CSV table of C-alpha atoms in Angstrom, one decimal:
chain,number,residue,atom,x,y,z
A,20,MET,CA,7.6,-18.6,-35.4
A,21,ALA,CA,9.8,-16.4,-33.2
A,22,LEU,CA,10.1,-16.9,-29.5
A,23,SER,CA,8.0,-14.5,-27.4
A,24,VAL,CA,7.2,-14.0,-23.8
A,25,SER,CA,3.8,-14.8,-22.4
A,26,GLN,CA,0.9,-12.4,-22.8
A,27,ARG,CA,0.9,-11.8,-19.0
A,28,GLY,CA,4.6,-11.0,-19.3
A,29,GLN,CA,3.8,-8.5,-22.0
A,30,ASP,CA,0.9,-7.0,-20.0
A,31,MET,CA,2.9,-6.7,-16.7
A,32,PRO,CA,3.3,-3.0,-16.0
A,33,VAL,CA,6.3,-1.1,-14.8
A,34,SER,CA,6.2,-0.3,-11.1
A,35,PRO,CA,4.4,3.1,-10.7
A,36,PHE,CA,6.8,4.1,-7.9
A,37,ARG,CA,10.0,2.8,-9.5
A,38,LYS,CA,9.4,3.8,-13.2
A,39,LEU,CA,11.5,7.0,-12.8
A,40,ALA,CA,14.4,5.1,-11.1
A,41,PRO,CA,16.7,5.1,-14.1
A,42,PHE,CA,16.5,8.9,-14.3
A,43,ALA,CA,17.2,9.1,-10.5
A,44,GLU,CA,20.3,6.9,-10.9
A,45,ALA,CA,21.6,9.0,-13.7
A,46,ALA,CA,21.0,12.2,-11.6
A,47,LYS,CA,23.0,10.7,-8.7
A,48,ALA,CA,25.8,9.7,-11.1
A,49,ARG,CA,26.0,13.4,-12.1
A,50,GLY,CA,26.6,14.2,-8.4
A,51,ARG,CA,23.0,15.4,-7.6
A,52,LYS,CA,21.3,14.7,-4.3
A,53,VAL,CA,18.0,13.0,-4.9
A,54,TYR,CA,15.4,12.9,-2.1
A,55,HIS,CA,13.2,9.8,-2.5
A,56,LEU,CA,9.6,10.5,-1.9
A,57,ASN,CA,8.5,7.9,-4.4
A,58,ILE,CA,8.4,4.8,-2.3
A,59,GLY,CA,7.2,3.8,1.2
A,60,GLN,CA,10.6,3.0,2.6
A,61,PRO,CA,10.8,4.8,6.0
A,62,ASP,CA,14.0,6.0,7.4
A,63,ILE,CA,12.9,5.0,10.9
A,64,PRO,CA,15.2,2.3,12.2
A,65,THR,CA,14.0,-1.3,12.4
A,66,PRO,CA,13.6,-2.0,16.1
A,67,PRO,CA,17.1,-2.7,17.5
A,68,SER,CA,15.7,-5.4,19.9
A,69,ALA,CA,14.3,-7.3,17.0
A,70,VAL,CA,17.5,-7.1,15.0
A,71,GLU,CA,19.5,-8.1,18.1
A,72,ALA,CA,17.2,-11.2,18.6
A,73,LEU,CA,18.0,-12.2,15.0
A,74,ARG,CA,21.8,-11.7,15.7
A,75,GLN,CA,21.6,-13.8,18.8
A,76,ALA,CA,19.6,-16.6,17.4
A,77,ASP,CA,21.2,-20.1,17.5
A,78,LEU,CA,21.1,-20.9,13.8
A,79,ARG,CA,23.0,-24.1,13.1
A,80,ILE,CA,20.7,-24.8,10.1
A,81,ILE,CA,18.4,-22.3,8.5
A,82,SER,CA,15.8,-24.8,7.6
A,83,TYR,CA,12.4,-25.0,6.0
A,84,SER,CA,9.4,-24.2,8.3
A,85,HIS,CA,5.8,-25.4,8.1
A,86,GLY,CA,4.2,-24.1,4.9
A,87,ALA,CA,2.0,-21.8,7.0
A,88,GLY,CA,4.9,-20.5,9.0
A,89,THR,CA,6.4,-21.6,12.3
A,90,GLU,CA,3.8,-22.3,15.0
A,91,SER,CA,5.9,-20.2,17.3
A,92,TYR,CA,5.6,-17.2,15.2
A,93,ARG,CA,1.9,-17.7,14.4
A,94,ARG,CA,1.1,-18.0,18.1
A,95,LYS,CA,3.1,-14.8,18.7
A,96,LEU,CA,1.1,-13.1,16.0
A,97,THR,CA,-2.2,-14.0,17.8
A,98,GLU,CA,-0.8,-12.0,20.7
A,99,TYR,CA,-0.2,-9.1,18.4
A,100,TYR,CA,-3.6,-9.2,16.9
A,101,HIS,CA,-5.3,-9.6,20.3
A,102,ARG,CA,-3.5,-6.5,21.5
A,103,ALA,CA,-4.8,-4.7,18.4
A,104,GLY,CA,-8.3,-5.7,19.4
A,105,ILE,CA,-8.6,-8.4,16.7
A,106,PRO,CA,-9.3,-11.9,18.1
A,107,VAL,CA,-7.9,-14.6,15.9
A,108,ASN,CA,-6.6,-18.1,16.4
A,109,PHE,CA,-3.1,-19.2,15.2
A,110,ASP,CA,-4.6,-21.7,12.8
A,111,GLU,CA,-6.4,-18.8,11.0
A,112,ILE,CA,-3.0,-17.2,10.2
A,113,LEU,CA,-1.0,-18.1,7.1
A,114,VAL,CA,2.5,-16.5,7.1
A,115,THR,CA,3.4,-15.2,3.7
A,116,THR,CA,6.4,-13.9,1.9
A,117,ALA,CA,5.5,-10.3,2.6
A,118,GLY,CA,2.1,-8.7,2.1
A,119,SER,CA,2.7,-9.2,-1.7
A,120,GLU,CA,2.3,-12.9,-1.5
A,121,ALA,CA,-0.7,-12.6,0.7
A,122,ILE,CA,-2.4,-10.5,-2.0
A,123,LEU,CA,-1.4,-13.0,-4.7
A,124,PHE,CA,-2.6,-16.0,-2.6
A,125,ALA,CA,-5.9,-14.2,-2.0
A,126,LEU,CA,-6.5,-13.6,-5.7
A,127,LEU,CA,-5.5,-17.1,-6.6
A,128,THR,CA,-7.7,-18.6,-3.9
A,129,CYS,CA,-10.8,-16.5,-4.2
A,130,LEU,CA,-11.1,-15.8,-7.9
A,131,ASN,CA,-10.8,-17.9,-11.1
A,132,PRO,CA,-9.1,-16.6,-14.2
A,133,GLY,CA,-11.5,-14.3,-16.0
A,134,ASP,CA,-13.3,-13.3,-12.8
A,135,GLU,CA,-13.6,-9.6,-11.8
A,136,LEU,CA,-12.2,-7.9,-8.8
A,137,VAL,CA,-13.7,-4.5,-7.8
A,138,VAL,CA,-11.2,-2.0,-6.5
A,139,PRO,CA,-11.7,1.7,-5.6
A,140,GLU,CA,-9.2,3.9,-7.5
A,141,PRO,CA,-6.7,5.3,-7.0
A,142,PHE,CA,-5.3,2.0,-5.6
A,143,TYR,CA,-1.9,0.5,-4.7
A,144,GLY,CA,-0.4,0.1,-8.2
A,145,THR,CA,1.0,-3.3,-7.7
A,146,TYR,CA,-2.5,-4.8,-7.4
A,147,THR,CA,-2.5,-4.5,-11.2
A,148,ALA,CA,0.5,-6.8,-11.5
A,149,PHE,CA,-1.0,-9.4,-9.1
A,150,ALA,CA,-4.3,-9.4,-11.0
A,151,ILE,CA,-2.4,-10.0,-14.3
A,152,ALA,CA,-0.5,-12.9,-12.7
A,153,ALA,CA,-3.7,-14.4,-11.4
A,154,GLY,CA,-5.6,-13.8,-14.7
A,155,VAL,CA,-8.1,-11.6,-12.9
A,156,LYS,CA,-9.8,-8.5,-14.3
A,157,ILE,CA,-9.8,-5.3,-12.1
A,158,VAL,CA,-12.9,-3.2,-12.4
A,159,THR,CA,-12.7,0.2,-10.7
A,160,VAL,CA,-14.9,2.7,-9.0
A,161,THR,CA,-13.4,6.1,-8.8
A,162,GLY,CA,-12.7,8.2,-5.8
A,163,THR,CA,-12.1,11.9,-5.9
A,164,ILE,CA,-9.5,14.3,-4.4
A,165,ASP,CA,-12.3,16.8,-3.7
A,166,ASN,CA,-13.5,14.7,-0.7
A,167,GLY,CA,-10.1,13.3,0.2
A,168,PHE,CA,-10.7,10.0,-1.6
A,169,ALA,CA,-13.5,8.8,0.6
A,170,LEU,CA,-15.2,5.5,-0.4
A,171,PRO,CA,-17.2,6.1,-3.6
A,172,PRO,CA,-21.0,5.8,-3.2
A,173,LEU,CA,-22.2,2.2,-2.8
A,174,ALA,CA,-24.3,2.7,-5.9
A,175,ASP,CA,-21.1,3.0,-7.9
A,176,PHE,CA,-20.1,-0.4,-6.6
A,177,GLU,CA,-23.5,-1.9,-7.4
A,178,ALA,CA,-23.3,-0.5,-10.9
A,179,VAL,CA,-20.2,-2.5,-11.8
A,180,ILE,CA,-21.1,-5.8,-10.2
A,181,THR,CA,-21.7,-8.5,-12.8
A,182,PRO,CA,-22.0,-12.4,-12.6
A,183,HIS,CA,-18.2,-12.4,-13.0
A,184,THR,CA,-17.6,-10.3,-9.9
A,185,LYS,CA,-16.1,-12.4,-7.1
A,186,ALA,CA,-14.4,-9.9,-4.7
A,187,ILE,CA,-13.9,-6.4,-3.6
A,188,LEU,CA,-10.4,-5.3,-2.6
A,189,LEU,CA,-9.4,-2.2,-0.6
A,190,CYS,CA,-6.4,-0.9,1.4
A,191,ASN,CA,-7.2,0.5,4.8
A,192,PRO,CA,-5.6,2.9,5.7
A,193,SER,CA,-5.1,3.6,2.0
A,194,ASN,CA,-2.0,3.4,0.0
A,195,PRO,CA,-1.8,5.7,-2.0
A,196,THR,CA,-4.3,8.2,-0.6
A,197,GLY,CA,-3.9,7.9,3.2
A,198,TYR,CA,-7.7,7.8,3.6
A,199,VAL,CA,-8.9,5.8,6.6
A,200,TYR,CA,-12.2,4.0,5.8
A,201,THR,CA,-14.7,4.3,8.6
A,202,ARG,CA,-16.5,1.4,10.3
A,203,GLN,CA,-19.7,2.5,8.6
A,204,GLU,CA,-18.1,2.4,5.1
A,205,LEU,CA,-16.7,-1.0,5.8
A,206,GLU,CA,-20.0,-2.4,7.1
A,207,ALA,CA,-21.7,-1.0,4.0
A,208,LEU,CA,-19.2,-2.8,1.8
A,209,LEU,CA,-19.6,-6.1,3.8
A,210,GLY,CA,-23.3,-5.8,3.4
A,211,LEU,CA,-22.8,-5.5,-0.4
A,212,CYS,CA,-20.5,-8.6,-0.3
A,213,GLN,CA,-23.1,-10.5,1.6
A,214,ARG,CA,-25.9,-9.6,-0.9
A,215,HIS,CA,-23.9,-10.5,-3.9
A,216,GLN,CA,-21.8,-13.4,-2.3
A,217,LEU,CA,-18.4,-11.6,-2.8
A,218,TYR,CA,-15.2,-11.9,-0.8
A,219,LEU,CA,-14.0,-8.7,1.0
A,220,LEU,CA,-10.2,-8.6,0.7
A,221,SER,CA,-8.8,-6.0,3.2
A,222,ASP,CA,-5.1,-4.9,2.9
A,223,GLU,CA,-4.3,-3.6,6.4
A,224,ALA,CA,-0.5,-3.0,6.0
A,225,TYR,CA,-0.8,0.5,7.7
A,226,ARG,CA,-3.1,-0.4,10.6
A,227,GLU,CA,-0.8,1.2,13.3
A,228,TYR,CA,-0.5,4.5,11.5
A,229,CYS,CA,-3.7,6.6,11.8
A,230,TYR,CA,-3.5,10.2,13.0
A,231,ASP,CA,-5.5,12.8,15.0
A,232,GLY,CA,-6.6,10.1,17.4
A,233,ALA,CA,-8.3,8.0,14.7
A,234,ARG,CA,-8.1,4.2,14.7
A,235,ALA,CA,-8.4,1.8,11.8
A,236,THR,CA,-11.2,-0.8,11.8
A,237,SER,CA,-10.1,-4.2,10.8
A,238,ALA,CA,-12.4,-6.0,8.5
A,239,LEU,CA,-12.0,-9.0,10.8
A,240,ASN,CA,-14.0,-7.1,13.4
A,241,LEU,CA,-17.1,-6.7,11.2
A,242,ALA,CA,-20.0,-8.7,12.5
A,243,GLY,CA,-21.1,-11.4,10.1
A,244,GLY,CA,-17.9,-11.3,8.1
A,245,GLU,CA,-16.5,-14.7,9.0
A,246,GLU,CA,-17.0,-16.3,5.6
A,247,TYR,CA,-16.4,-13.2,3.5
A,248,VAL,CA,-13.3,-11.4,5.0
A,249,VAL,CA,-9.7,-12.1,4.1
A,250,VAL,CA,-7.1,-9.8,5.6
A,251,LEU,CA,-3.8,-9.2,4.0
A,252,ASP,CA,-1.0,-8.0,6.3
A,253,THR,CA,2.7,-7.4,6.6
A,254,ILE,CA,5.4,-6.4,9.1
A,255,SER,CA,7.1,-4.2,6.5
A,256,LYS,CA,5.5,-0.9,7.5
A,257,ARG,CA,4.6,-1.9,11.1
A,258,TYR,CA,8.2,-2.3,12.2
A,259,SER,CA,10.0,-0.4,9.3
A,260,ALA,CA,11.2,-3.9,8.2
A,261,CYS,CA,10.4,-3.8,4.5
A,262,GLY,CA,13.3,-6.1,3.5
A,263,ALA,CA,12.3,-8.8,6.0
A,264,ARG,CA,9.6,-9.9,3.5
A,265,VAL,CA,7.1,-11.3,6.1
A,266,GLY,CA,3.4,-10.9,5.9
A,267,SER,CA,0.2,-12.8,6.6
A,268,LEU,CA,-3.1,-13.9,5.2
A,269,VAL,CA,-5.7,-14.1,8.0
A,270,THR,CA,-9.2,-15.5,7.5
A,271,ARG,CA,-11.8,-17.4,9.5
A,272,ASN,CA,-13.1,-19.0,6.3
A,273,LYS,CA,-11.7,-22.5,6.6
A,274,ALA,CA,-12.1,-23.3,2.9
A,275,VAL,CA,-10.2,-20.2,1.9
A,276,PHE,CA,-7.5,-20.8,4.4
A,277,GLU,CA,-7.0,-24.4,3.3
A,278,ALA,CA,-6.8,-23.5,-0.4
A,279,ALA,CA,-4.4,-20.6,0.3
A,280,PHE,CA,-2.3,-23.1,2.4
A,281,HIS,CA,-2.0,-25.4,-0.6
A,282,PHE,CA,-0.6,-22.5,-2.6
A,283,ALA,CA,1.8,-21.8,0.2
A,284,GLN,CA,3.0,-25.4,0.2
A,285,MET,CA,4.1,-24.9,-3.4
A,286,ARG,CA,6.7,-22.4,-2.3
A,287,ILE,CA,7.6,-24.6,0.6
A,288,SER,CA,7.9,-22.0,3.4
A,289,PRO,CA,8.0,-18.3,4.2
A,290,PRO,CA,11.3,-16.5,5.1
A,291,GLY,CA,12.7,-18.1,8.3
A,292,LEU,CA,15.0,-15.2,9.3
A,293,GLY,CA,12.1,-12.7,8.8
A,294,MET,CA,9.9,-14.7,11.0
A,295,LEU,CA,12.5,-14.7,13.8
A,296,LEU,CA,12.7,-10.9,13.5
A,297,GLY,CA,8.9,-10.6,13.4
A,298,GLU,CA,8.5,-12.8,16.5
A,299,ALA,CA,10.9,-10.7,18.5
A,300,ALA,CA,9.1,-7.5,17.4
A,301,VAL,CA,5.8,-8.7,18.8
A,302,ALA,CA,7.3,-8.0,22.3
A,303,LEU,CA,7.6,-4.3,21.6
A,304,PRO,CA,5.5,-2.1,23.9
A,305,GLU,CA,2.7,0.1,22.6
A,306,SER,CA,5.0,3.1,23.1
A,307,TYR,CA,7.0,2.0,20.1
A,308,PHE,CA,3.9,2.6,17.8
A,309,ALA,CA,3.0,5.8,19.7
A,310,GLU,CA,6.4,7.3,19.1
A,311,ASN,CA,6.4,6.4,15.4
A,312,ARG,CA,2.9,7.5,15.0
A,313,ALA,CA,3.8,11.0,16.4
A,314,GLU,CA,6.8,11.2,14.1
A,315,TYR,CA,4.7,10.3,11.0
A,316,GLN,CA,2.0,12.7,12.0
A,317,ALA,CA,4.6,15.5,12.3
A,318,ARG,CA,5.9,14.5,8.8
A,319,ARG,CA,2.4,14.5,7.5
A,320,ASP,CA,1.6,17.9,9.0
A,321,LEU,CA,4.8,19.4,7.5
A,322,THR,CA,4.0,17.9,4.1
A,323,VAL,CA,0.4,19.1,4.0
A,324,ARG,CA,1.3,22.5,5.2
A,325,ARG,CA,4.0,23.0,2.7
A,326,LEU,CA,2.0,21.6,-0.2
A,327,GLN,CA,-1.1,23.6,0.6
A,328,ALA,CA,1.0,26.8,0.6
A,329,MET,CA,2.2,26.2,-3.0
A,330,PRO,CA,0.1,28.0,-5.6
A,331,GLY,CA,-2.1,25.7,-7.7
A,332,VAL,CA,-1.5,22.7,-5.5
A,333,GLN,CA,-4.5,20.8,-4.1
A,334,CYS,CA,-3.8,18.4,-1.2
A,335,PRO,CA,-6.3,16.8,1.1
A,336,VAL,CA,-5.2,15.8,4.6
A,337,PRO,CA,-4.5,12.1,4.8
A,338,GLY,CA,-5.8,10.3,7.9
A,339,GLY,CA,-3.3,7.4,7.9
A,340,ALA,CA,-0.5,5.5,6.3
A,341,PHE,CA,2.4,7.8,5.1
A,342,TYR,CA,1.4,9.0,1.7
A,343,VAL,CA,-0.4,12.0,0.3
A,344,MET,CA,-2.0,12.4,-3.2
A,345,ALA,CA,-1.7,15.9,-4.5
A,346,HIS,CA,-2.8,17.7,-7.6
A,347,LEU,CA,0.0,19.8,-9.1
A,348,PRO,CA,-0.3,22.7,-11.6
A,349,VAL,CA,1.6,20.8,-14.3
A,350,ASP,CA,0.6,19.6,-17.7
A,351,ASP,CA,1.7,16.0,-17.0
A,352,ALA,CA,2.9,14.7,-13.7
A,353,GLU,CA,5.0,11.9,-15.2
A,354,ARG,CA,6.7,14.4,-17.6
A,355,PHE,CA,7.3,16.7,-14.6
A,356,GLY,CA,8.7,13.8,-12.5
A,357,GLU,CA,11.2,13.0,-15.3
A,358,TRP,CA,12.1,16.7,-15.7
A,359,LEU,CA,12.8,16.9,-12.0
A,360,LEU,CA,15.5,14.3,-12.4
A,361,THR,CA,16.9,15.3,-15.8
A,362,ASP,CA,16.7,19.1,-16.0
A,363,PHE,CA,16.1,20.6,-12.6
A,364,ALA,CA,18.2,21.2,-9.5
A,365,TYR,CA,17.9,23.5,-6.6
A,366,GLU,CA,21.2,23.9,-4.7
A,367,ASN,CA,22.2,20.7,-6.5
A,368,GLN,CA,19.3,18.8,-5.0
A,369,THR,CA,16.1,17.4,-6.5
A,370,LEU,CA,13.4,14.8,-5.6
A,371,MET,CA,11.8,11.7,-7.0
A,372,LEU,CA,8.1,11.3,-6.8
A,373,SER,CA,5.5,8.8,-8.0
A,374,PRO,CA,3.3,10.0,-10.9
A,375,ALA,CA,-0.3,9.1,-9.9
A,376,ASN,CA,-1.4,7.7,-13.3
A,377,GLY,CA,0.1,4.4,-12.2
A,378,PHE,CA,-2.4,4.3,-9.3
A,379,TYR,CA,-5.4,4.6,-11.6
A,380,GLN,CA,-6.8,2.1,-14.1
A,381,THR,CA,-9.1,4.5,-15.9
A,382,PRO,CA,-7.1,6.0,-18.8
A,383,GLY,CA,-6.2,9.7,-18.3
A,384,LEU,CA,-6.9,9.8,-14.6
A,385,GLY,CA,-4.1,11.0,-12.3
A,386,ARG,CA,-2.3,12.9,-15.0
A,387,GLN,CA,-1.8,16.0,-12.9
A,388,GLN,CA,-1.6,14.1,-9.6
A,389,VAL,CA,1.4,12.7,-7.7
A,390,ARG,CA,1.8,10.4,-4.7
A,391,LEU,CA,4.4,11.6,-2.2
A,392,ALA,CA,5.7,9.4,0.6
A,393,TYR,CA,6.5,11.4,3.8
A,394,ILE,CA,9.0,8.8,5.0
A,395,LEU,CA,12.1,11.1,5.5
A,396,ASN,CA,13.1,12.9,8.6
A,397,LEU,CA,11.7,16.4,9.0
A,398,THR,CA,14.9,18.1,7.9
A,399,ASP,CA,15.3,16.1,4.6
A,400,LEU,CA,11.5,16.2,4.0
A,401,ASP,CA,11.5,20.0,4.3
A,402,ALA,CA,14.4,20.2,1.9
A,403,ALA,CA,12.7,17.9,-0.6
A,404,LEU,CA,9.5,20.0,-0.4
A,405,THR,CA,11.5,23.2,-1.0
A,406,CYS,CA,12.9,21.5,-4.1
A,407,LEU,CA,9.3,20.8,-5.2
A,408,GLU,CA,8.2,24.3,-4.5
A,409,GLN,CA,11.1,25.8,-6.6
A,410,ALA,CA,10.5,23.2,-9.4
A,411,LEU,CA,6.9,24.2,-9.7
A,412,LEU,CA,7.9,27.8,-10.3
A,413,ALA,CA,10.5,26.8,-12.9
A,414,TYR,CA,8.7,24.0,-14.8
A,415,PRO,CA,8.1,25.0,-18.4
A,416,GLY,CA,4.9,22.9,-18.5
A,417,ARG,CA,3.3,24.7,-15.5
A,418,THR,CA,-0.4,25.2,-16.0
A,419,THR,CA,-3.3,26.7,-14.0
A,420,GLU,CA,-5.8,24.5,-15.8
A,421,LEU,CA,-7.2,21.3,-14.4
A,422,THR,CA,-7.5,18.8,-17.1
A,423,PRO,CA,-11.0,17.4,-17.4
A,424,GLU,CA,-11.5,13.8,-16.4
A,425,PRO,CA,-12.1,11.4,-19.3
A,426,ALA,CA,-15.8,10.7,-20.1
A,427,GLU,CA,-15.3,7.0,-19.5
A,428,ALA,CA,-14.4,7.8,-15.9
A,429,HIS,CA,-17.9,9.3,-15.3
A,430,ALA,CA,-19.6,6.5,-17.3
A,431,ALA,CA,-18.1,3.9,-14.9
């Protein structure tokens, strides 16, 4: 019998926001400028004071830390959460290797192989990879672009809950849609979790970035959620420090925390240098977030205004994060995204986007949608959107027809 990789290895999908990367690299090799709107890597500088603290640190040995993270950083994190209106104790915080590890630890801790995880789609595409790694089955309820991807009706969640269902996972504010779930929506979900004895896993990576005066509600602030809520967090987007790879899993459920800590011990400790940077960043004043929030809102406003002016494009106004999901008048968004990088140029420039099919699990959904990350400065962002506007006029697969959703999406 020939050697073969594991079934989970075979099932592991290509990253939905990096799948077109080889075409982008080839375009750059041909001398073309490529604007990257495919991934949430902001061009806002990491706070200089945090970087300087790392540079000035007395590091004779970069050693292992406690498996849950240094007590110094965990206590600093309690200050951050308290200022955000979220009262937690340091021993309820498990520092992780980015939000990614927090997600994986939550799935490994709260679900057994074969259990079901309910997720509203479209969802952060990497959830699929973590579910495969944990042996967990994702079951979806489908949101719609027509209402800005608001939480699907509670009845849709009830309809898919089975004896195998163990948790509900959502991202608030949402990656990829930018929707900000209301307190009422979250309370309704928690009530559902209480009735069916399910965990509520809340990915809150974009907490700071809500617009038009809105504020995100943390699931940790829902009354009666102590045993049900597990929050997954990261400094990646908060401080534009994606490469630091420092996140956290926060829960008041002591059994969940203890089990997650055992998983954390298996990888010894989280990144020490990243924790030093994160600890220094806690001292940043609220004005840091206010300035960044204003910049992201300006980028959002430009993106939405430009998209809504393009014939055939449907684009809701996202309330948070720094992504927008848009319907484009194209036959296939993935084919269009590849064409942008292989066949198209406007003044020797083009853009890379994320086809939205990678953010849906239901086959056929998202075929005419894309996720755009408005993470570039206004000048570059405007140039990228001009490229998109010109590309839509030139694309040979342009269509005015909206492809009907598959029947199974409605059945779910």
